[in-house]
GROMACS .gro file of C-alpha atoms in nm:
model
   90
    1SER     CA    1  -1.285   7.390  -0.301
    2SER     CA    2  -1.066   7.335   0.000
    3ALA     CA    3  -0.973   6.987  -0.129
    4PHE     CA    4  -0.820   7.142  -0.442
    5VAL     CA    5  -0.630   7.400  -0.236
    6ALA     CA    6  -0.500   7.133   0.003
    7THR     CA    7  -0.384   6.915  -0.287
    8VAL     CA    8  -0.205   7.203  -0.459
    9LEU     CA    9  -0.042   7.327  -0.137
   10SER     CA   10   0.086   6.980  -0.052
   11SER     CA   11   0.239   6.919  -0.396
   12PRO     CA   12   0.571   7.099  -0.329
   13PHE     CA   13   0.622   6.883  -0.019
   14ASN     CA   14   0.549   6.568  -0.220
   15TYR     CA   15   0.790   6.687  -0.490
   16VAL     CA   16   1.069   6.740  -0.236
   17ARG     CA   17   1.001   6.408  -0.065
   18ASN     CA   18   1.014   6.221  -0.397
   19LEU     CA   19   1.345   6.381  -0.493
   20GLN     CA   20   1.494   6.303  -0.152
   21TYR     CA   21   1.379   5.939  -0.175
   22ALA     CA   22   1.525   5.918  -0.526
   23THR     CA   23   1.870   6.021  -0.402
   24ALA     CA   24   2.115   5.737  -0.454
   25LYS     CA   25   2.253   5.567  -0.145
   26SER     CA   26   2.603   5.633  -0.276
   27GLU     CA   27   2.550   6.008  -0.234
   28LYS     CA   28   2.659   6.115   0.111
   29VAL     CA   29   2.427   6.415   0.146
   30ILE     CA   30   2.053   6.420   0.082
   31PRO     CA   31   1.955   6.758  -0.063
   32SER     CA   32   1.759   6.979   0.177
   33MET     CA   33   1.406   7.099   0.114
   34MET     CA   34   1.527   7.456   0.063
   35ASP     CA   35   1.794   7.348  -0.187
   36ILE     CA   36   1.544   7.147  -0.389
   37LEU     CA   37   1.279   7.421  -0.388
   38HIS     CA   38   1.536   7.690  -0.474
   39GLN     CA   39   1.657   7.489  -0.774
   40PHE     CA   40   1.296   7.424  -0.873
   41VAL     CA   41   1.214   7.797  -0.877
   42VAL     CA   42   1.537   7.886  -1.059
   43ASN     CA   43   1.473   7.623  -1.327
   44GLY     CA   44   1.124   7.762  -1.387
   45MET     CA   45   1.248   8.121  -1.398
   46ASN     CA   46   1.516   8.028  -1.654
   47LYS     CA   47   1.257   7.918  -1.911
   48SER     CA   48   1.222   8.140  -2.217
   49THR     CA   49   0.868   8.262  -2.141
   50LEU     CA   50   0.640   8.290  -1.840
   51LEU     CA   51   0.410   8.031  -1.997
   52GLU     CA   52   0.697   7.784  -2.034
   53GLY     CA   53   0.802   7.844  -1.673
   54THR     CA   54   0.448   7.791  -1.550
   55ARG     CA   55   0.416   7.472  -1.754
   56TYR     CA   56   0.744   7.349  -1.607
   57TRP     CA   57   0.624   7.412  -1.251
   58LEU     CA   58   0.282   7.254  -1.309
   59PHE     CA   59   0.437   6.950  -1.475
   60ARG     CA   60   0.701   6.900  -1.206
   61LEU     CA   61   0.443   6.938  -0.926
   62ARG     CA   62   0.205   6.709  -1.118
   63ILE     CA   63  -0.081   6.959  -1.097
   64GLY     CA   64  -0.340   6.876  -1.360
   65TRP     CA   65  -0.628   6.637  -1.417
   66GLY     CA   66  -0.521   6.419  -1.127
   67THR     CA   67  -0.540   6.718  -0.894
   68ALA     CA   68  -0.892   6.792  -1.014
   69ARG     CA   69  -0.986   6.424  -0.971
   70VAL     CA   70  -0.858   6.422  -0.613
   71ALA     CA   71  -1.040   6.745  -0.532
   72VAL     CA   72  -1.370   6.621  -0.676
   73GLY     CA   73  -1.332   6.287  -0.499
   74MET     CA   74  -1.259   6.450  -0.163
   75SER     CA   75  -1.548   6.693  -0.204
   76PHE     CA   76  -1.791   6.416  -0.304
   77THR     CA   77  -1.684   6.198  -0.012
   78SER     CA   78  -1.727   6.489   0.228
   79MET     CA   79  -2.074   6.559   0.090
   80CYS     CA   80  -2.174   6.192   0.128
   81TYR     CA   81  -2.043   6.187   0.485
   82GLU     CA   82  -2.239   6.500   0.578
   83LEU     CA   83  -2.559   6.362   0.423
   84THR     CA   84  -2.530   6.031   0.609
   85GLN     CA   85  -2.467   6.217   0.933
   86LYS     CA   86  -2.791   6.414   0.885
   87TRP     CA   87  -2.990   6.097   0.812
   88LEU     CA   88  -2.837   5.880   1.086
   89VAL     CA   89  -2.804   6.128   1.370
   90VAL     CA   90  -3.136   6.237   1.514
   0.00000   0.00000   0.00000
């Protein structure tokens, strides 16, 4: 569903934003999006197996049951909206 795709595609941006917000005020430079994403990819590639790297990426991006819940919720809400539009609009 497009809701699942949208949630998954937005997760790297949420990851970067969270790391930038978590940067201490005492640090003079906030890491850039490219720096954060580069380190993210390198950390995943440095895992011992492809499965471990994939698990690392999925865990860090928080892709899992919550993603499925959001996708189902968005799809259900869209379906309800479309049904009410058919019934209410003549």
